mmCIF file of C-alpha atoms in Angstrom:
data_model
loop_
_atom_site.group_PDB
_atom_site.id
_atom_site.type_symbol
_atom_site.label_atom_id
_atom_site.label_comp_id
_atom_site.label_asym_id
_atom_site.label_seq_id
_atom_site.Cartn_x
_atom_site.Cartn_y
_atom_site.Cartn_z
ATOM 1 C CA UNK A 1 100.690 72.981 99.385
ATOM 2 C CA UNK A 2 99.670 76.166 101.186
ATOM 3 C CA UNK A 3 100.354 79.565 99.594
ATOM 4 C CA UNK A 4 101.699 81.984 102.215
ATOM 5 C CA UNK A 5 101.818 85.050 99.982
ATOM 6 C CA UNK A 6 100.127 88.149 101.325
ATOM 7 C CA UNK A 7 99.783 91.841 100.611
ATOM 8 C CA UNK A 8 102.173 93.894 102.754
ATOM 9 C CA UNK A 9 100.617 96.622 104.891
ATOM 10 C CA UNK A 10 102.113 99.825 103.591
ATOM 11 C CA UNK A 11 100.917 103.348 102.942
ATOM 12 C CA UNK A 12 98.114 103.233 100.365
ATOM 13 C CA UNK A 13 95.745 105.814 98.955
ATOM 14 C CA UNK A 14 92.056 105.109 98.418
ATOM 15 C CA UNK A 15 92.473 104.105 94.767
ATOM 16 C CA UNK A 16 95.307 101.701 95.589
ATOM 17 C CA UNK A 17 93.202 100.070 98.312
ATOM 18 C CA UNK A 18 90.316 99.738 95.864
ATOM 19 C CA UNK A 19 92.644 98.006 93.386
ATOM 20 C CA UNK A 20 93.940 95.637 96.094
ATOM 21 C CA UNK A 21 90.375 94.575 96.888
ATOM 22 C CA UNK A 22 89.316 94.502 93.231
ATOM 23 C CA UNK A 23 86.539 97.062 93.673
ATOM 24 C CA UNK A 24 85.836 100.643 92.643
ATOM 25 C CA UNK A 25 86.733 103.767 94.599
ATOM 26 C CA UNK A 26 83.143 104.342 95.720
ATOM 27 C CA UNK A 27 82.790 100.759 96.964
ATOM 28 C CA UNK A 28 85.950 100.865 99.109
ATOM 29 C CA UNK A 29 84.881 104.251 100.459
ATOM 30 C CA UNK A 30 81.524 102.753 101.512
ATOM 31 C CA UNK A 31 83.255 99.744 103.070
ATOM 32 C CA UNK A 32 85.547 102.004 105.133
ATOM 33 C CA UNK A 33 82.814 104.402 106.273
ATOM 34 C CA UNK A 34 81.671 102.342 109.310
ATOM 35 C CA UNK A 35 85.276 102.236 110.559
ATOM 36 C CA UNK A 36 86.245 105.912 110.046
ATOM 37 C CA UNK A 37 86.435 106.571 113.807
ATOM 38 C CA UNK A 38 88.804 103.624 114.290
ATOM 39 C CA UNK A 39 90.905 104.253 111.153
ATOM 40 C CA UNK A 40 91.225 108.015 111.554
ATOM 41 C CA UNK A 41 91.950 110.625 108.883
ATOM 42 C CA UNK A 42 94.388 110.078 106.048
ATOM 43 C CA UNK A 43 97.726 111.835 106.129
ATOM 44 C CA UNK A 44 97.619 113.809 102.893
ATOM 45 C CA UNK A 45 96.135 111.351 100.405
ATOM 46 C CA UNK A 46 97.482 108.229 102.098
ATOM 47 C CA UNK A 47 96.518 105.941 104.928
ATOM 48 C CA UNK A 48 99.489 105.140 107.177
ATOM 49 C CA UNK A 49 100.809 101.609 107.697
ATOM 50 C CA UNK A 50 99.049 101.492 111.079
ATOM 51 C CA UNK A 51 95.762 102.553 109.467
ATOM 52 C CA UNK A 52 96.143 99.992 106.669
ATOM 53 C CA UNK A 53 96.682 97.250 109.251
ATOM 54 C CA UNK A 54 93.360 98.262 110.849
ATOM 55 C CA UNK A 55 91.687 98.257 107.411
ATOM 56 C CA UNK A 56 93.046 94.764 106.688
ATOM 57 C CA UNK A 57 91.813 93.634 110.122
ATOM 58 C CA UNK A 58 88.302 95.025 109.552
ATOM 59 C CA UNK A 59 87.838 94.091 105.881
ATOM 60 C CA UNK A 60 90.072 91.042 105.767
ATOM 61 C CA UNK A 61 93.406 90.947 104.019
ATOM 62 C CA UNK A 62 93.033 91.278 100.241
ATOM 63 C CA UNK A 63 93.980 88.295 98.121
ATOM 64 C CA UNK A 64 97.101 88.748 95.971
ATOM 65 C CA UNK A 65 96.237 89.173 92.294
ATOM 66 C CA UNK A 66 98.612 87.721 89.734
#
């Protein structure tokens, strides 16, 4: 049986993204650095839904943690 659960693309801050991927803040920041031109700047402290979709595309969608 295939599990179709996934993480919804929503507005996330850097710490929330790090938690989704199960890594520290510095690690996620390093992972995103090569894609900064594509992702663009955060709005306040958050990445927009559109930006998060790009992040998921570049890094792969994080696995749900139960």
